[in-house]
């Protein structure tokens, strides 16, 4: 089961509505769903909530270290409560997915995401789960840093929140440790319409 739910972002009102804080938005929604409130905890360098579930206690975490030092917060809580990497789910913004798409995966590289990079280093393992919340890509690599720290336009924001709601529907499966079911729920987005079938060519009229 997932025992530690982490959302990545940057603290402070100036970052609250920026694309880089999509992970925070997911944890805010999860806290509402589980009926808990995030509180500052200096021991774990973040905002923390504990939810008592039928499967046992789980923790929600928003690191307040700024993105580049997210692992300091995640590793501190995971070590104290003896949470293994495969019991950790990290929700984060994903440049390689368009707004409105969300994917779940376990392990892999950090793809240049500084929050994931530090979690890799601090946990000593890449084998945790990632909830990849699509925010799109500016199209040019050197514009990425500014892009993630800007607020998305309203249509994109609504698309991101729609996929967060979709991911929240997998909460019970996460708590039960049914990751196959969780993956199916997370990936069950709206079906893309199939292209129309081409009409068969009309037969030529018979010659007179």
Backbone as ProteinMPNN parsed JSONL, in Angstrom:
{"seq_chain_A": "XXXXXXXXXXXXXXXXXXXXXXXXXXXXXXXXXXXXXXXXXXXXXXXXXXXXXXXXXXXXXXXXXXXXXXXXXXXXXXXXXXXXXXXXXXXXXXXXXXXXXXXXXXXXXXXXXXXXXXXXXXXXXXXXXXXXXXXXXXXXXXXXXXXXXXXXXXXXXXXXXXXXXXXXXXXXXXXXXXXXXXXXXXXXXXXXXXXXXXXXXXXXXXXX", "coords_chain_A": {"N_chain_A": [[0.84, -1.198, 0.0], [0.293, 2.353, -0.41], [1.933, 4.428, 1.77], [2.975, 6.895, 2.183], [2.146, 9.879, 0.831], [3.24, 12.264, -1.347], [3.411, 15.605, -2.422], [4.829, 17.708, -4.815], [6.219, 21.011, -4.897], [6.597, 24.591, -4.575], [6.999, 26.606, -1.665], [5.023, 29.404, -0.427], [3.036, 32.312, -1.255], [3.512, 33.461, -3.77], [4.107, 31.4, -5.471], [1.968, 29.754, -5.441], [-0.092, 29.308, -7.389], [1.24, 28.411, -9.605], [2.505, 26.356, -12.341], [4.442, 24.543, -11.45], [3.576, 23.772, -8.995], [1.715, 21.776, -9.122], [1.773, 19.288, -7.874], [1.379, 19.958, -5.175], [-1.269, 20.779, -5.386], [-2.573, 18.363, -5.843], [-2.147, 17.049, -3.351], [-3.549, 18.764, -1.657], [-6.16, 18.236, -2.529], [-6.314, 15.519, -1.857], [-6.074, 15.62, 0.917], [-8.509, 16.873, 1.559], [-10.238, 14.857, 0.714], [-9.616, 12.779, 2.458], [-10.219, 13.937, 4.827], [-8.422, 15.396, 6.463], [-6.009, 17.746, 7.845], [-3.296, 19.689, 6.778], [-0.351, 20.437, 8.561], [2.342, 22.536, 9.716], [5.475, 20.98, 10.197], [8.436, 20.926, 11.689], [10.309, 18.93, 11.988], [10.133, 17.394, 9.731], [10.431, 19.158, 7.725], [8.259, 20.294, 6.318], [4.747, 20.582, 5.346], [2.496, 18.556, 6.966], [0.249, 15.798, 7.263], [-1.5, 13.3, 9.052], [-3.351, 10.478, 8.301], [-5.7, 8.264, 9.523], [-6.47, 5.17, 8.433], [-8.472, 2.261, 7.487], [-6.538, 0.47, 6.68], [-4.343, 1.194, 8.054], [-2.135, 3.814, 9.361], [-1.478, 6.644, 7.24], [0.579, 9.084, 5.587], [0.525, 12.473, 4.536], [2.317, 14.785, 2.623], [3.738, 17.94, 2.002], [6.583, 19.16, 0.944], [8.436, 21.891, 2.284], [10.779, 22.969, 1.489], [11.555, 24.203, -0.793], [11.646, 23.339, -4.238], [14.083, 22.128, -5.206], [15.226, 20.864, -3.028], [13.562, 18.859, -2.182], [13.864, 16.178, -1.478], [15.077, 16.153, 1.022], [13.032, 16.6, 2.853], [11.217, 14.49, 2.236], [12.769, 12.159, 2.679], [13.366, 12.419, 5.411], [10.882, 12.029, 6.722], [10.164, 9.505, 5.709], [12.249, 7.855, 6.644], [11.915, 8.042, 9.435], [9.394, 6.893, 9.913], [9.786, 4.465, 8.814], [9.129, 3.954, 6.109], [9.163, 2.392, 3.052], [10.712, 2.842, -0.244], [8.911, 1.796, -2.245], [6.498, 2.242, -1.077], [5.921, 4.826, -1.319], [4.373, 7.582, -2.883], [4.835, 10.029, -5.24], [3.592, 13.011, -6.322], [3.801, 15.086, -9.106], [4.546, 17.86, -11.345], [4.526, 17.426, -14.88], [6.331, 17.828, -17.719], [6.311, 16.44, -20.118], [3.766, 15.61, -20.68], [0.607, 16.657, -21.878], [-1.577, 19.258, -20.564], [-4.224, 17.929, -18.668], [-3.707, 15.286, -19.062], [-2.716, 12.45, -17.17], [-0.428, 10.262, -15.654], [0.631, 7.181, -14.171], [3.486, 5.754, -12.738], [6.159, 3.538, -11.809], [9.387, 3.903, -10.519], [12.297, 4.56, -12.63], [13.958, 7.282, -14.428], [14.77, 10.736, -13.483], [14.345, 12.651, -15.366], [15.368, 15.239, -15.511], [13.887, 16.685, -13.678], [14.054, 18.658, -10.918], [13.068, 18.284, -8.336], [12.455, 15.515, -8.23], [15.013, 14.579, -8.728], [16.4, 15.209, -6.351], [14.966, 13.69, -4.518], [15.534, 11.101, -5.431], [18.276, 11.059, -4.742], [18.241, 11.428, -1.947], [16.582, 9.376, -0.931], [17.989, 7.291, -1.875], [17.209, 5.602, -3.846], [15.412, 4.979, -6.896], [13.003, 3.76, -6.899], [10.288, 4.486, -6.301], [6.797, 5.389, -6.475], [5.366, 7.436, -9.041], [3.169, 10.076, -9.673], [2.305, 11.536, -12.464], [1.566, 14.617, -13.451], [0.278, 16.216, -16.106], [1.533, 19.187, -17.551], [2.25, 20.298, -19.892], [4.577, 21.619, -22.381], [6.854, 24.28, -23.051], [8.008, 24.204, -25.531], [10.546, 24.992, -26.164], [13.685, 24.334, -24.826], [15.203, 26.132, -23.198], [13.308, 27.777, -22.166], [11.949, 26.47, -20.205], [12.387, 26.741, -17.361], [11.272, 29.258, -16.708], [8.691, 28.813, -17.619], [7.53, 26.784, -15.965], [7.229, 28.177, -13.64], [5.234, 29.942, -14.047], [1.772, 30.961, -14.02], [-0.734, 28.771, -15.24], [-2.926, 29.308, -18.07], [-6.509, 29.719, -17.748], [-8.002, 27.618, -18.995], [-6.12, 25.564, -19.205], [-5.492, 25.195, -16.521], [-7.934, 24.249, -15.537], [-8.0, 21.816, -16.911], [-5.825, 20.499, -15.746], [-6.709, 20.262, -13.087], [-8.88, 18.637, -13.513], [-7.661, 16.21, -14.199], [-6.374, 15.727, -11.811], [-8.566, 15.24, -10.141], [-9.373, 12.867, -11.315], [-7.2, 11.229, -10.656], [-7.502, 11.227, -7.891], [-9.627, 9.541, -7.591], [-8.47, 7.099, -7.46], [-7.672, 6.702, -4.903], [-8.59, 4.831, -2.902], [-7.704, 2.404, -4.004], [-4.927, 2.851, -3.947], [-4.552, 2.859, -1.166], [-5.21, 0.272, -0.55], [-3.199, -1.047, -1.734], [-3.507, -2.023, -4.25], [-2.13, -1.726, -6.958], [-2.373, -2.22, -9.634], [-5.086, -1.834, -10.137], [-5.237, 0.843, -9.355], [-3.622, 2.022, -11.301], [-5.162, 1.51, -13.582], [-7.399, 3.102, -13.054], [-6.288, 5.697, -12.897], [-5.3, 5.96, -15.473], [-7.561, 5.889, -16.989], [-8.664, 7.897, -18.788], [-10.636, 10.28, -20.728], [-11.782, 8.825, -23.723], [-10.116, 9.074, -26.793], [-11.64, 10.226, -29.75], [-12.262, 8.011, -32.451], [-10.864, 8.172, -35.742], [-12.993, 9.024, -38.506], [-14.357, 6.421, -40.536], [-13.296, 5.766, -43.828], [-15.365, 6.295, -46.611], [-16.364, 3.752, -48.927], [-15.132, 3.78, -52.29], [-17.19, 5.238, -54.801], [-19.041, 3.308, -57.114], [-18.442, 3.261, -60.599], [-20.81, 4.462, -62.966], [-22.618, 2.197, -65.148], [-21.488, 1.806, -68.512], [-23.192, 3.21, -71.313]], "CA_chain_A": [[0.0, 0.0, 0.0], [0.984, 3.631, -0.328], [1.898, 4.939, 3.145], [3.398, 8.291, 2.161], [1.751, 10.628, -0.36], [4.014, 13.501, -1.41], [3.155, 16.503, -3.546], [5.957, 18.622, -4.971], [5.912, 22.395, -5.23], [7.38, 25.595, -3.865], [6.179, 27.302, -0.67], [4.853, 30.848, -0.574], [1.893, 32.703, -2.087], [3.907, 33.816, -5.135], [4.204, 30.176, -6.266], [0.805, 28.922, -5.152], [-0.894, 28.972, -8.56], [2.114, 28.141, -10.752], [2.485, 24.984, -12.838], [5.361, 23.709, -10.674], [2.911, 23.385, -7.758], [0.63, 20.814, -9.385], [1.823, 18.24, -6.847], [0.708, 20.509, -3.989], [-2.719, 20.787, -5.639], [-3.054, 16.991, -5.627], [-2.176, 16.758, -1.912], [-4.674, 19.531, -1.1], [-7.37, 17.477, -2.826], [-6.29, 14.27, -1.095], [-6.365, 15.972, 2.31], [-9.961, 17.072, 1.662], [-10.9, 13.563, 0.553], [-9.379, 11.957, 3.661], [-10.702, 14.671, 5.997], [-7.323, 15.777, 7.348], [-5.478, 19.092, 7.62], [-1.844, 19.766, 6.771], [0.199, 21.334, 9.57], [3.802, 22.617, 9.64], [6.242, 20.093, 11.078], [9.838, 21.259, 11.446], [11.121, 17.705, 11.938], [10.074, 16.839, 8.376], [10.657, 20.259, 6.776], [7.128, 20.407, 5.416], [3.384, 20.508, 5.855], [2.266, 17.124, 7.142], [-0.999, 15.331, 7.861], [-1.618, 11.851, 9.241], [-4.722, 9.981, 8.126], [-5.88, 6.899, 10.004], [-7.33, 4.435, 7.511], [-8.618, 0.856, 7.894], [-5.315, -0.259, 6.35], [-3.267, 1.716, 8.884], [-1.882, 5.25, 9.174], [-0.744, 7.125, 6.072], [1.024, 10.462, 5.75], [0.493, 13.381, 3.398], [3.454, 15.682, 2.811], [4.128, 18.978, 1.049], [7.871, 19.716, 1.376], [8.538, 23.351, 2.287], [12.215, 23.199, 1.322], [11.704, 24.568, -2.197], [11.643, 22.147, -5.091], [15.381, 21.482, -5.395], [15.612, 20.12, -1.825], [12.385, 18.08, -1.775], [14.269, 14.907, -0.895], [15.395, 16.348, 2.444], [11.766, 16.444, 3.564], [10.668, 13.147, 1.989], [13.606, 11.144, 3.324], [13.266, 12.552, 6.864], [9.654, 11.377, 7.17], [10.209, 8.088, 5.34], [13.164, 7.152, 7.554], [11.384, 7.985, 10.799], [8.261, 5.963, 9.993], [10.192, 3.225, 8.151], [8.384, 3.823, 4.86], [10.075, 1.981, 1.984], [10.444, 3.583, -1.48], [7.74, 1.344, -2.998], [5.302, 2.688, -0.357], [5.883, 6.283, -1.493], [3.827, 8.125, -4.134], [5.205, 11.438, -5.42], [2.834, 13.702, -7.37], [4.622, 16.19, -9.603], [4.255, 18.393, -12.669], [5.201, 16.653, -15.929], [6.429, 18.58, -18.97], [6.137, 15.581, -21.291], [2.344, 15.308, -20.855], [-0.185, 17.876, -22.044], [-2.544, 19.456, -19.487], [-5.38, 17.048, -18.783], [-3.249, 13.902, -19.04], [-2.039, 12.042, -15.943], [0.09, 8.904, -15.762], [1.224, 6.601, -12.97], [4.581, 4.851, -13.047], [7.064, 3.242, -10.703], [10.788, 3.882, -10.895], [12.726, 5.308, -13.804], [14.815, 8.437, -14.211], [14.108, 11.954, -13.019], [14.081, 13.458, -16.556], [15.735, 16.631, -15.288], [13.024, 17.341, -12.687], [14.938, 18.845, -9.772], [12.467, 17.687, -7.146], [12.686, 14.075, -8.305], [16.46, 14.363, -8.643], [16.817, 15.223, -4.952], [14.346, 12.538, -3.855], [16.404, 9.979, -5.81], [19.521, 11.111, -3.985], [18.016, 11.309, -0.5], [16.048, 8.038, -0.636], [18.96, 6.294, -2.316], [16.526, 4.66, -4.732], [14.408, 5.572, -7.768], [11.891, 2.808, -6.98], [9.044, 4.946, -5.702], [5.744, 5.645, -7.468], [5.224, 8.84, -9.461], [1.925, 10.508, -10.301], [2.816, 12.538, -13.393], [0.459, 15.51, -13.804], [0.691, 16.94, -17.306], [1.419, 20.654, -17.605], [2.672, 20.744, -21.208], [5.971, 22.049, -22.574], [6.872, 25.536, -23.82], [8.49, 23.942, -26.877], [11.969, 25.327, -26.237], [14.25, 23.903, -23.542], [15.686, 27.214, -22.346], [12.163, 28.489, -21.592], [11.279, 25.598, -19.238], [12.466, 27.268, -15.995], [10.284, 30.324, -16.559], [7.371, 28.251, -17.918], [6.959, 26.057, -14.828], [6.975, 29.123, -12.552], [4.132, 30.829, -14.435], [0.425, 30.432, -13.842], [-1.319, 28.331, -16.5], [-4.203, 29.949, -18.394], [-7.641, 29.083, -17.08], [-8.385, 26.35, -19.625], [-5.125, 24.554, -18.825], [-5.66, 24.944, -15.078], [-9.102, 23.376, -15.384], [-7.624, 20.489, -17.393], [-4.951, 19.896, -14.731], [-7.531, 19.877, -11.942], [-9.721, 17.494, -13.916], [-6.885, 14.977, -14.098], [-6.157, 15.505, -10.383], [-9.784, 14.571, -9.657], [-9.317, 11.494, -11.829], [-6.217, 10.512, -9.84], [-8.041, 11.067, -6.539], [-10.539, 8.393, -7.6], [-7.67, 5.892, -7.219], [-7.186, 6.731, -3.517], [-8.862, 3.564, -2.205], [-6.799, 1.39, -4.557], [-3.606, 3.134, -3.382], [-4.535, 2.46, 0.236], [-5.287, -1.187, -0.509], [-2.016, -1.602, -2.379], [-3.875, -2.616, -5.543], [-1.559, -0.749, -7.882], [-2.905, -2.483, -10.973], [-6.372, -1.141, -10.212], [-4.954, 2.275, -9.293], [-3.127, 2.424, -12.622], [-6.291, 1.496, -14.516], [-8.25, 4.266, -12.765], [-5.557, 6.906, -13.262], [-5.129, 6.026, -16.93], [-8.852, 5.774, -17.669], [-9.104, 9.22, -19.202], [-11.613, 10.268, -21.822], [-11.299, 8.155, -24.93], [-10.0, 9.927, -27.981], [-12.516, 9.73, -30.81], [-11.596, 7.354, -33.58], [-11.079, 8.894, -37.003], [-14.098, 8.438, -39.268], [-13.978, 5.454, -41.575], [-13.441, 6.288, -45.182], [-16.425, 5.661, -47.39], [-15.819, 3.048, -50.103], [-15.261, 4.58, -53.529], [-18.442, 4.994, -55.52], [-18.858, 2.543, -58.365], [-18.699, 4.041, -61.824], [-22.045, 4.036, -63.608], [-22.352, 1.345, -66.305], [-21.422, 2.512, -69.79], [-24.401, 2.991, -72.142]], "C_chain_A": [[0.872, 1.244, 0.0], [0.806, 4.168, 1.088], [2.303, 6.407, 3.225], [3.056, 8.906, 0.809], [2.46, 11.98, -0.319], [3.565, 14.318, -2.615], [4.28, 17.513, -3.62], [5.495, 20.013, -5.393], [6.869, 23.309, -4.499], [6.482, 26.314, -2.868], [6.042, 28.785, -0.99], [3.747, 31.209, -1.54], [2.264, 33.029, -3.529], [3.997, 32.597, -6.049], [2.913, 29.351, -6.262], [0.066, 28.446, -6.399], [-0.052, 28.659, -9.796], [2.116, 26.653, -11.114], [3.326, 24.026, -11.979], [4.707, 23.19, -9.39], [1.768, 22.404, -7.965], [0.612, 19.7, -8.35], [1.174, 18.687, -5.545], [-0.805, 20.458, -4.176], [-3.306, 19.395, -5.417], [-3.162, 16.685, -4.131], [-3.295, 17.537, -1.227], [-5.985, 18.777, -1.318], [-7.448, 16.189, -2.027], [-6.606, 14.526, 0.377], [-7.862, 16.184, 2.508], [-10.685, 15.741, 1.598], [-10.768, 12.703, 1.809], [-9.793, 12.668, 4.946], [-9.613, 15.042, 6.988], [-6.813, 17.163, 6.959], [-3.954, 19.057, 7.724], [-1.369, 20.81, 7.776], [1.716, 21.393, 9.423], [4.453, 21.664, 10.641], [7.719, 20.287, 10.763], [10.703, 20.008, 11.32], [11.198, 17.146, 10.525], [10.137, 17.931, 7.312], [9.484, 20.432, 5.803], [5.803, 20.531, 6.132], [2.979, 19.038, 5.834], [0.869, 16.89, 7.697], [-0.926, 13.814, 7.986], [-3.086, 11.487, 9.11], [-4.775, 8.542, 8.62], [-6.903, 6.2, 9.121], [-7.489, 3.0, 8.009], [-7.364, 0.027, 7.627], [-4.128, 0.18, 7.224], [-3.027, 3.181, 8.598], [-1.125, 5.524, 7.88], [-0.436, 8.597, 6.29], [0.917, 11.207, 4.43], [1.564, 14.439, 3.65], [3.585, 16.657, 1.652], [5.454, 19.565, 1.536], [7.883, 21.239, 1.259], [9.984, 23.798, 2.112], [12.559, 23.906, 0.017], [12.027, 23.303, -2.989], [12.979, 21.398, -5.081], [15.837, 20.654, -4.205], [14.471, 19.259, -1.303], [12.772, 16.791, -1.056], [14.606, 15.001, 0.58], [14.163, 16.107, 3.305], [11.241, 15.017, 3.448], [11.456, 12.092, 2.758], [13.495, 11.211, 4.843], [12.021, 11.826, 7.384], [9.697, 9.879, 6.883], [11.112, 7.302, 6.287], [12.54, 6.981, 8.933], [10.278, 6.94, 10.924], [8.527, 4.654, 9.249], [9.313, 2.927, 6.922], [9.383, 3.482, 3.756], [9.747, 2.735, 0.695], [9.186, 3.112, -2.221], [6.423, 1.612, -2.267], [5.123, 4.202, -0.455], [5.29, 6.622, -2.858], [4.159, 9.606, -4.186], [4.415, 12.014, -6.586], [3.624, 14.928, -7.812], [4.15, 16.646, -10.977], [5.106, 17.666, -13.704], [5.156, 17.406, -17.254], [6.066, 17.737, -20.191], [4.692, 15.141, -21.511], [1.581, 16.627, -20.987], [-1.135, 18.037, -20.864], [-3.794, 18.607, -19.721], [-5.007, 15.587, -18.857], [-2.514, 13.644, -17.736], [-1.616, 10.59, -16.11], [0.707, 8.476, -14.433], [2.334, 5.661, -13.394], [5.396, 4.611, -11.782], [8.494, 3.218, -11.234], [11.076, 4.706, -12.128], [13.592, 6.491, -13.426], [14.039, 9.642, -13.724], [13.828, 12.921, -14.155], [14.367, 14.943, -16.34], [14.879, 17.365, -14.277], [13.812, 17.437, -11.378], [14.381, 18.27, -8.471], [12.702, 16.186, -7.109], [14.168, 13.753, -8.157], [16.91, 14.283, -7.177], [16.185, 14.066, -4.169], [15.134, 11.267, -4.169], [17.612, 9.917, -4.882], [19.298, 10.836, -2.5], [17.438, 9.951, -0.102], [17.06, 6.949, -0.98], [18.358, 5.263, -3.244], [15.556, 5.422, -5.629], [13.086, 4.79, -7.744], [10.67, 3.221, -6.172], [8.05, 5.221, -6.839], [5.679, 7.128, -7.782], [3.85, 9.043, -10.109], [2.283, 11.723, -11.141], [1.648, 13.379, -13.921], [0.891, 16.409, -14.966], [0.486, 18.44, -17.198], [1.802, 21.188, -18.984], [4.111, 21.25, -21.203], [5.974, 23.34, -23.392], [7.394, 25.361, -25.238], [9.972, 24.205, -27.072], [12.574, 25.077, -24.863], [14.623, 25.063, -22.634], [14.543, 28.026, -21.728], [11.486, 27.709, -20.472], [11.253, 26.215, -17.837], [11.43, 28.362, -15.75], [8.866, 29.781, -16.728], [6.754, 27.601, -16.685], [6.62, 26.997, -13.677], [5.94, 30.177, -12.93], [2.79, 30.146, -14.168], [-0.117, 29.957, -15.184], [-2.591, 29.129, -16.797], [-5.359, 29.105, -17.867], [-8.0, 27.726, -17.679], [-7.408, 25.239, -19.241], [-5.251, 24.202, -17.347], [-6.837, 23.997, -14.834], [-8.787, 21.953, -15.834], [-6.751, 19.761, -16.378], [-5.781, 19.436, -13.534], [-8.464, 18.718, -12.272], [-8.937, 16.195, -13.798], [-6.493, 14.697, -12.653], [-7.367, 14.797, -9.785], [-9.812, 13.111, -10.095], [-8.355, 10.656, -10.983], [-6.738, 10.275, -8.428], [-9.023, 9.902, -6.459], [-9.804, 7.073, -7.354], [-7.221, 5.781, -5.763], [-7.395, 5.398, -2.808], [-7.928, 2.46, -2.696], [-5.374, 1.599, -4.049], [-3.51, 2.616, -1.951], [-4.587, 0.935, 0.393], [-4.046, -1.85, -1.094], [-2.314, -2.279, -3.7], [-3.413, -1.654, -6.636], [-2.006, -0.984, -9.322], [-4.236, -1.753, -11.155], [-6.161, 0.372, -10.189], [-4.498, 2.788, -10.653], [-4.265, 2.498, -13.631], [-7.18, 2.721, -14.312], [-7.568, 5.553, -13.23], [-5.485, 7.073, -14.772], [-6.444, 6.005, -17.699], [-9.409, 7.144, -18.017], [-10.139, 9.133, -20.299], [-11.009, 9.653, -23.076], [-11.222, 9.144, -26.087], [-10.902, 9.368, -29.076], [-11.714, 9.092, -31.937], [-11.829, 8.155, -34.855], [-12.211, 8.232, -37.789], [-13.592, 7.466, -40.337], [-14.205, 6.065, -42.947], [-14.543, 5.534, -45.907], [-15.819, 4.925, -48.573], [-16.025, 3.891, -51.358], [-16.551, 4.204, -54.269], [-18.147, 4.234, -56.82], [-19.19, 3.441, -59.555], [-19.998, 3.551, -62.459], [-21.735, 3.173, -64.828], [-22.367, 2.163, -67.605], [-22.679, 2.214, -70.613], [-24.006, 2.525, -73.516]], "O_chain_A": [[2.046, 1.193, 0.366], [-0.319, 4.345, 1.557], [2.013, 7.084, 4.212], [3.599, 8.512, -0.222], [2.297, 12.746, 0.63], [3.364, 13.775, -3.701], [4.651, 18.11, -2.61], [4.526, 20.172, -6.135], [7.833, 22.857, -3.881], [5.327, 26.606, -3.178], [6.847, 29.348, -1.732], [3.529, 30.512, -2.531], [1.431, 32.892, -4.424], [3.966, 32.74, -7.271], [2.791, 28.369, -6.995], [-0.36, 27.293, -6.457], [-0.573, 28.642, -10.911], [1.771, 25.803, -10.293], [2.974, 22.859, -11.803], [5.227, 22.267, -8.763], [0.938, 22.222, -7.074], [-0.459, 19.215, -7.987], [0.497, 17.9, -4.883], [-1.541, 20.134, -3.243], [-4.4, 19.257, -4.869], [-4.164, 16.121, -3.69], [-3.926, 17.021, -0.305], [-6.816, 18.686, -0.415], [-8.524, 15.805, -1.569], [-7.317, 13.746, 1.01], [-8.427, 15.731, 3.504], [-11.639, 15.514, 2.342], [-11.698, 11.986, 2.179], [-9.73, 12.086, 6.028], [-9.83, 15.014, 8.2], [-7.138, 17.684, 5.892], [-3.399, 18.464, 8.649], [-1.903, 21.917, 7.841], [2.327, 20.395, 9.041], [4.023, 21.565, 11.79], [8.2, 19.87, 9.709], [11.718, 20.024, 10.622], [12.183, 16.508, 10.152], [9.921, 17.661, 6.13], [9.687, 20.684, 4.615], [5.742, 20.578, 7.361], [3.104, 18.362, 4.813], [0.366, 17.678, 8.497], [-0.36, 13.134, 7.13], [-3.953, 12.106, 9.728], [-3.987, 7.701, 8.186], [-8.067, 6.598, 9.073], [-6.723, 2.561, 8.867], [-7.148, -1.0, 8.271], [-3.044, -0.396, 7.14], [-3.642, 3.744, 7.692], [-0.255, 4.754, 7.474], [-1.1, 9.274, 7.075], [1.179, 10.66, 3.36], [1.699, 14.933, 4.769], [3.552, 16.27, 0.484], [5.454, 20.388, 2.451], [7.408, 21.805, 0.274], [10.36, 24.887, 2.544], [13.729, 24.179, -0.25], [12.6, 22.344, -2.471], [13.003, 20.173, -4.962], [16.737, 19.825, -4.341], [14.416, 18.961, -0.11], [12.084, 16.364, -0.129], [14.44, 14.028, 1.315], [14.247, 15.481, 4.362], [10.865, 14.406, 4.449], [10.871, 11.23, 3.414], [13.526, 10.174, 5.505], [12.096, 11.094, 8.372], [9.305, 9.074, 7.728], [10.765, 6.191, 6.687], [12.623, 5.908, 9.531], [10.221, 6.196, 11.903], [7.625, 3.835, 9.071], [8.829, 1.811, 6.734], [10.351, 4.216, 3.552], [8.627, 3.222, 0.542], [8.461, 3.94, -2.773], [5.354, 1.259, -2.765], [4.286, 4.785, 0.233], [5.66, 6.022, -3.868], [3.803, 10.357, -3.277], [4.556, 11.552, -7.718], [4.064, 15.719, -6.978], [3.448, 15.919, -11.681], [6.261, 17.329, -13.444], [4.09, 17.6, -17.838], [5.569, 18.265, -21.185], [4.418, 14.376, -22.435], [1.878, 17.595, -20.287], [-1.471, 17.045, -20.218], [-4.345, 18.573, -20.821], [-5.874, 14.722, -18.731], [-1.779, 14.502, -17.248], [-2.37, 9.78, -16.65], [1.231, 9.295, -13.678], [2.152, 4.856, -14.307], [5.329, 5.376, -10.82], [8.78, 2.598, -12.258], [10.225, 5.451, -12.613], [13.922, 6.685, -12.257], [12.819, 9.593, -13.567], [13.14, 13.921, -13.947], [13.694, 15.801, -16.912], [15.105, 18.55, -14.029], [14.19, 16.418, -10.8], [15.138, 17.824, -7.609], [13.102, 15.642, -6.079], [14.529, 12.759, -7.527], [17.695, 13.41, -6.806], [16.809, 13.525, -3.257], [15.376, 10.449, -3.281], [17.93, 8.871, -4.315], [20.066, 10.107, -1.872], [17.774, 9.43, 0.961], [17.003, 5.838, -0.453], [18.912, 4.178, -3.421], [14.942, 6.396, -5.192], [12.157, 5.12, -8.481], [10.088, 2.412, -5.449], [8.427, 5.275, -8.009], [5.904, 7.972, -6.914], [3.437, 8.275, -10.978], [2.534, 12.805, -10.611], [0.848, 12.911, -14.731], [1.768, 17.259, -14.811], [-0.582, 18.91, -16.808], [1.698, 22.389, -19.231], [4.769, 21.3, -20.164], [5.184, 23.481, -24.325], [7.248, 26.261, -26.065], [10.583, 23.709, -28.019], [12.049, 25.545, -23.853], [14.39, 24.999, -21.427], [14.781, 28.869, -20.863], [10.552, 28.212, -19.849], [10.207, 26.214, -17.187], [10.786, 28.387, -14.702], [7.942, 30.238, -16.055], [5.583, 27.836, -16.385], [5.807, 26.649, -12.821], [5.78, 31.18, -12.233], [2.697, 28.921, -14.102], [0.023, 30.666, -16.18], [-3.263, 29.579, -15.87], [-5.195, 27.92, -17.577], [-8.276, 26.781, -16.94], [-7.818, 24.108, -18.982], [-5.13, 23.036, -16.97], [-6.747, 23.068, -14.032], [-9.246, 20.99, -15.22], [-6.905, 18.558, -16.167], [-5.572, 18.336, -13.023], [-8.796, 17.913, -11.401], [-9.478, 15.184, -13.349], [-6.294, 13.537, -12.294], [-7.211, 13.855, -9.007], [-10.224, 12.231, -9.339], [-8.657, 9.515, -10.636], [-6.452, 9.239, -7.829], [-9.23, 9.337, -5.385], [-10.431, 6.052, -7.073], [-6.471, 4.868, -5.418], [-6.47, 4.886, -2.177], [-7.419, 1.673, -1.898], [-4.681, 0.627, -3.75], [-2.51, 2.008, -1.57], [-4.063, 0.386, 1.362], [-3.86, -3.06, -0.969], [-1.484, -3.023, -4.222], [-4.201, -0.873, -7.169], [-2.016, -0.059, -10.134], [-4.481, -1.135, -12.191], [-6.829, 1.103, -10.921], [-4.927, 3.85, -11.104], [-4.332, 3.426, -14.436], [-7.659, 3.311, -15.281], [-8.192, 6.395, -13.876], [-5.595, 8.185, -15.29], [-6.445, 6.093, -18.927], [-10.504, 7.504, -17.585], [-10.484, 8.041, -20.751], [-9.866, 9.935, -23.435], [-12.136, 9.934, -26.321], [-10.922, 8.159, -29.302], [-10.644, 9.567, -32.318], [-12.892, 8.754, -35.023], [-12.368, 7.012, -37.74], [-12.544, 7.673, -40.949], [-15.178, 6.781, -43.182], [-14.644, 4.309, -45.828], [-14.858, 5.411, -49.17], [-17.001, 4.634, -51.457], [-16.938, 3.038, -54.349], [-17.159, 4.485, -57.51], [-20.102, 4.267, -59.502], [-20.257, 2.348, -62.484], [-20.713, 3.378, -65.483], [-23.162, 3.09, -67.762], [-23.171, 1.085, -70.606], [-24.871, 2.287, -74.359]]}, "name": "protein", "num_of_chains": 1, "seq": "XXXXXXXXXXXXXXXXXXXXXXXXXXXXXXXXXXXXXXXXXXXXXXXXXXXXXXXXXXXXXXXXXXXXXXXXXXXXXXXXXXXXXXXXXXXXXXXXXXXXXXXXXXXXXXXXXXXXXXXXXXXXXXXXXXXXXXXXXXXXXXXXXXXXXXXXXXXXXXXXXXXXXXXXXXXXXXXXXXXXXXXXXXXXXXXXXXXXXXXXXXXXXXXX"}
